[in-house]
Coordinates of C-alpha atoms in Angstrom, one line a residue:
M29 CA 0.0 0.0 0.0
D30 CA 2.9 2.4 0.7
A31 CA 4.1 1.8 -2.9
I32 CA 0.6 2.7 -4.2
N33 CA 0.6 5.9 -2.1
Q34 CA 4.0 6.8 -3.5
Y35 CA 2.8 6.2 -7.0
M36 CA -0.3 8.3 -6.3
A37 CA 1.9 11.2 -5.0
L38 CA 4.2 11.0 -8.1
H39 CA 1.4 10.6 -10.7
P40 CA -1.7 12.4 -9.3
T41 CA -3.2 13.0 -12.7
V42 CA -3.2 9.2 -13.6
T43 CA -4.6 8.4 -10.1
L44 CA -7.4 10.9 -10.3
T45 CA -8.3 9.9 -13.8
F46 CA -8.5 6.2 -12.7
L47 CA -10.7 7.1 -9.7
A48 CA -12.9 9.3 -11.9
L49 CA -13.4 6.5 -14.4
L50 CA -14.1 4.0 -11.6
G51 CA -16.7 6.4 -10.1
L52 CA -18.4 6.8 -13.5
M53 CA -18.6 3.0 -14.0
I54 CA -19.9 2.4 -10.4
G55 CA -22.4 5.2 -10.9
S56 CA -23.7 3.5 -14.1
F57 CA -24.1 0.3 -12.0
L58 CA -25.8 2.2 -9.2
N59 CA -28.4 3.4 -11.7
V60 CA -29.3 -0.3 -12.3
V61 CA -29.4 -1.0 -8.6
I62 CA -31.6 2.1 -7.9
F63 CA -34.1 1.1 -10.6
R64 CA -34.2 -2.6 -10.3
L65 CA -33.7 -3.5 -6.6
P66 CA -37.1 -2.1 -5.5
K67 CA -38.8 -4.0 -8.4
M68 CA -37.0 -7.2 -7.5
M69 CA -38.2 -6.8 -3.9
E70 CA -41.7 -6.1 -5.1
N71 CA -41.7 -9.3 -7.2
D72 CA -40.4 -11.2 -4.2
W73 CA -43.1 -9.9 -2.0
K74 CA -45.8 -10.8 -4.6
C75 CA -44.3 -14.3 -4.9
Q76 CA -44.4 -14.8 -1.1
C77 CA -48.0 -13.5 -0.9
R78 CA -49.1 -15.9 -3.7
E79 CA -47.4 -18.8 -1.8
L80 CA -49.1 -17.8 1.4
L81 CA -52.5 -17.7 -0.3
E82 CA -51.7 -20.9 -2.2
L83 CA -52.2 -19.3 -5.6
D84 CA -50.6 -20.4 -8.8
E85 CA -47.5 -18.5 -9.7
E86 CA -47.9 -15.9 -12.5
P87 CA -45.3 -16.4 -15.2
A88 CA -43.0 -13.3 -15.2
P89 CA -39.6 -12.6 -16.8
K90 CA -36.7 -13.1 -14.4
L91 CA -35.4 -9.8 -13.0
T92 CA -32.0 -9.5 -11.4
L93 CA -29.3 -6.8 -11.4
S94 CA -27.7 -8.5 -14.4
T95 CA -30.7 -9.9 -16.4
P96 CA -32.4 -9.0 -18.6
N97 CA -30.3 -6.4 -20.5
S98 CA -31.3 -2.8 -20.1
T99 CA -33.9 -1.6 -22.6
C100 CA -35.7 1.6 -23.5
P101 CA -38.9 1.9 -21.3
H102 CA -40.8 3.3 -24.3
C103 CA -39.9 1.1 -27.3
H104 CA -38.0 -1.8 -25.4
H105 CA -35.0 -1.2 -27.7
E106 CA -32.1 -3.2 -26.1
I107 CA -29.3 -0.8 -25.0
R108 CA -26.2 -1.6 -26.9
P109 CA -22.7 -1.4 -25.2
W110 CA -21.8 1.8 -27.0
E111 CA -25.1 3.3 -25.8
N112 CA -24.3 2.6 -22.2
I113 CA -21.0 4.4 -21.7
P114 CA -21.4 6.6 -18.6
V115 CA -22.2 10.3 -19.5
L116 CA -20.6 10.1 -22.9
S117 CA -23.4 8.0 -24.4
Y118 CA -26.0 10.4 -23.0
L119 CA -24.2 13.3 -24.7
Y120 CA -23.7 11.4 -27.9
L121 CA -27.4 10.4 -28.1
R122 CA -28.4 14.0 -27.0
G123 CA -30.4 12.6 -24.2
K124 CA -32.7 10.5 -26.4
C125 CA -33.2 6.8 -27.2
G126 CA -31.1 5.7 -30.1
K127 CA -34.2 4.1 -31.8
C128 CA -37.4 5.8 -30.9
R129 CA -35.8 9.1 -29.8
A130 CA -37.8 9.2 -26.6
P131 CA -36.1 11.4 -23.9
I132 CA -33.8 9.7 -21.4
S133 CA -34.0 11.0 -17.9
L134 CA -31.2 13.5 -16.9
R135 CA -30.9 11.7 -13.6
Y136 CA -28.8 8.9 -15.1
P137 CA -25.8 11.0 -16.0
I138 CA -26.3 13.1 -12.9
I139 CA -25.9 10.0 -10.7
E140 CA -22.9 8.9 -12.7
L141 CA -21.2 12.3 -12.3
A142 CA -22.2 12.5 -8.6
T143 CA -20.7 9.1 -7.9
C144 CA -17.5 10.1 -9.8
I145 CA -17.1 13.3 -7.8
L146 CA -17.8 11.7 -4.4
T147 CA -15.4 8.8 -5.2
V148 CA -12.6 11.2 -6.0
M149 CA -13.3 13.4 -3.0
T150 CA -13.5 10.5 -0.6
V151 CA -10.2 9.1 -1.6
A152 CA -8.6 12.5 -1.8
F153 CA -9.6 13.2 1.9
V154 CA -9.2 9.7 3.4
G155 CA -6.2 8.5 1.2
L156 CA -5.6 5.7 -1.3
N157 CA -5.1 3.1 1.5
T158 CA -7.2 0.5 3.3
E159 CA -9.3 3.2 4.9
G160 CA -10.0 4.9 1.6
I161 CA -10.8 1.8 -0.3
I162 CA -13.3 0.5 2.3
A163 CA -14.8 4.0 2.5
L164 CA -15.8 3.8 -1.1
I165 CA -18.2 1.0 -0.2
F166 CA -19.7 3.3 2.3
V167 CA -20.1 6.1 -0.2
W168 CA -21.5 3.9 -3.0
L169 CA -24.1 2.3 -0.7
L170 CA -25.2 5.7 0.6
I171 CA -25.8 6.9 -2.9
A172 CA -27.9 3.9 -3.8
M173 CA -29.9 4.1 -0.6
A174 CA -30.5 7.9 -0.9
M175 CA -31.9 7.6 -4.4
I176 CA -34.1 4.5 -3.6
D177 CA -35.6 6.2 -0.6
F178 CA -36.2 9.3 -2.7
D179 CA -38.0 7.3 -5.3
T180 CA -39.9 4.8 -3.1
K181 CA -39.7 6.0 0.5
L182 CA -38.0 2.7 1.2
L183 CA -34.6 1.9 2.6
P184 CA -34.0 -1.8 1.8
D185 CA -32.6 -4.2 4.4
N186 CA -30.5 -5.5 1.5
L187 CA -28.4 -2.3 1.7
T188 CA -28.8 -0.9 5.3
L189 CA -27.8 -4.2 7.1
P190 CA -24.7 -4.9 4.9
L191 CA -23.6 -1.3 5.4
M192 CA -23.9 -1.8 9.2
W193 CA -22.0 -5.1 9.2
V194 CA -19.2 -3.8 7.0
G195 CA -18.8 -0.9 9.4
I196 CA -18.6 -3.2 12.4
L197 CA -16.2 -5.6 10.6
A198 CA -13.9 -2.7 9.6
N199 CA -13.8 -1.4 13.1
L200 CA -13.1 -4.9 14.4
F201 CA -9.6 -3.9 13.3
G202 CA -10.0 -0.3 14.5
I203 CA -9.9 1.2 11.0
Y204 CA -12.2 4.2 11.7
T205 CA -13.0 3.9 15.5
T206 CA -12.8 1.3 18.2
L207 CA -15.1 -1.8 18.1
E208 CA -16.7 -0.7 21.3
D209 CA -17.6 2.7 19.9
A210 CA -18.9 1.1 16.7
I211 CA -21.2 -1.3 18.6
W212 CA -22.5 1.5 20.8
G213 CA -22.9 3.7 17.7
A214 CA -25.1 1.1 16.1
V215 CA -27.2 0.6 19.2
A216 CA -27.5 4.3 19.9
G217 CA -28.2 5.1 16.3
Y218 CA -31.1 2.7 16.1
L219 CA -32.6 3.5 19.5
S220 CA -32.4 7.3 19.1
L221 CA -34.6 7.4 16.0
W222 CA -36.7 4.5 17.3
S223 CA -37.5 6.6 20.4
V224 CA -38.3 9.7 18.4
Y225 CA -40.6 7.6 16.1
H226 CA -42.6 6.2 19.0
L227 CA -42.8 9.5 20.9
F228 CA -44.0 11.3 17.8
R229 CA -46.6 8.5 17.1
L230 CA -47.7 8.7 20.8
I231 CA -48.2 12.5 20.6
T232 CA -49.7 12.8 17.0
G233 CA -51.0 9.4 16.2
K234 CA -48.9 9.5 13.0
E235 CA -45.7 7.7 11.9
G236 CA -43.0 10.3 11.3
M237 CA -40.4 8.0 9.7
G238 CA -39.8 4.4 8.7
Y239 CA -37.7 1.6 10.3
G240 CA -35.2 1.9 7.5
D241 CA -34.2 5.3 8.9
F242 CA -33.4 3.6 12.2
K243 CA -31.2 1.0 10.5
L244 CA -29.4 3.6 8.3
L245 CA -28.5 5.7 11.4
A246 CA -27.4 2.5 13.1
A247 CA -25.1 1.7 10.2
L248 CA -23.6 5.3 10.3
G249 CA -23.0 4.8 14.0
A250 CA -21.3 1.5 13.3
W251 CA -18.9 3.2 10.9
M252 CA -18.0 6.3 12.9
G253 CA -18.9 5.6 16.5
W254 CA -21.6 7.0 18.8
Q255 CA -19.7 10.3 19.2
Y256 CA -20.7 11.4 15.6
L257 CA -24.4 10.7 16.0
P258 CA -25.4 14.1 17.3
V259 CA -23.6 15.8 14.3
I260 CA -25.3 13.4 11.8
I261 CA -28.8 14.0 13.4
L262 CA -28.3 17.7 13.5
L263 CA -27.0 18.0 9.9
S264 CA -29.7 15.8 8.5
S265 CA -32.5 17.6 10.4
V266 CA -31.4 21.0 9.3
V267 CA -31.0 20.0 5.7
G268 CA -34.3 18.1 5.7
A269 CA -36.1 21.1 7.3
V270 CA -34.7 23.6 4.8
V271 CA -35.5 21.4 1.8
G272 CA -39.0 20.5 3.1
I273 CA -39.9 24.2 3.9
S274 CA -38.5 25.2 0.5
L275 CA -40.7 22.6 -1.3
I276 CA -43.8 23.8 0.5
L277 CA -43.1 27.5 -0.2
V278 CA -41.7 27.4 -3.7
R279 CA -43.5 24.4 -5.3
G280 CA -46.6 24.4 -3.1
R281 CA -46.0 20.9 -1.9
D282 CA -48.7 19.4 0.3
R283 CA -47.2 19.4 3.8
N284 CA -49.1 16.2 4.6
I285 CA -47.1 14.3 1.9
P286 CA -44.2 12.6 3.6
I287 CA -40.7 13.5 2.7
P288 CA -38.1 10.7 2.8
F289 CA -35.5 11.3 5.5
G290 CA -33.0 8.8 4.1
P291 CA -31.3 11.1 1.6
Y292 CA -30.6 13.7 4.3
L293 CA -29.2 11.0 6.7
A294 CA -27.0 9.7 3.9
A295 CA -25.7 13.2 3.0
A296 CA -25.1 14.1 6.7
G297 CA -23.3 10.7 7.2
W298 CA -21.0 11.4 4.3
I299 CA -20.2 14.9 5.5
A300 CA -19.6 13.7 9.0
F301 CA -17.4 10.9 7.8
L302 CA -15.1 13.4 6.0
W303 CA -15.3 16.5 8.2
G304 CA -16.8 15.3 11.4
D305 CA -13.7 16.0 13.5
Q306 CA -13.5 19.6 12.2
I307 CA -17.2 20.2 12.8
I308 CA -17.0 18.9 16.4
A309 CA -13.8 20.8 17.0
S310 CA -15.3 24.0 15.6
Y311 CA -18.4 23.6 17.8
L312 CA -16.3 23.0 20.9
T313 CA -14.2 26.0 20.1
F314 CA -17.3 28.1 19.7
A315 CA -19.1 26.7 22.8
L316 CA -16.0 26.6 25.0
P317 CA -13.9 29.7 24.2
A318 CA -10.5 30.1 25.6
G319 CA -10.6 30.4 29.3
G320 CA -14.1 29.1 29.5
H321 CA -15.3 26.2 31.6

């Protein structure tokens, strides 16, 4: 790993280019995960319901992350390899299907570019080492979960639980924090939002968030330790409140329509992962000025 870091220092352009291309390719794959995973889960739920009700199975095409090949949702034209190059294919096709010319959503290249940028930034801050490589798993899973929650108001256990376990396993070797702090981070992360959920339901009779939010915060606590949970909760709450109020005022959004909390937790978790120490230090400096008690 020392040799890799030395090469990175001597050839930063080559390293950054590699990371950028990796981020674009992973972003393209995340687009598939974001689109297909909820559909796969829905198909599985339907299958289980039919088994429970002892109904005959309905014939349906097999859907996985790798099959079938991607197609245009309008004309079902199979996407060819040269039409699936991250960002470049979108620009070459001018944002339209190569056959029927139906518009392609701008979100696909945006997710690819966002994954590219966050990949480069994460390694630049953490380093091209064991910590940085494992941190990329953290970042990529957060992107997938944020977008799935945005689309479906669902945070799949298929993503939140692996994220938590990877954090615990990484901290078994003390990579980001101690194992004790990671365990307490997972416990405190889950119970803190669980308590808020039940208190809110007791007072209002409504459900303010889903269990996936508890599991995501537990996963963030498992990666960074319990000490970072107040920062994550504060950041996510502030961003969520600002965005929610803006949607109500600017776009006239119905305030009774629930807003997914997962994207804000994911964003706050990434920020805390990179700059948590500086945020905590700045707060302590402000709260406890020199000579204070």
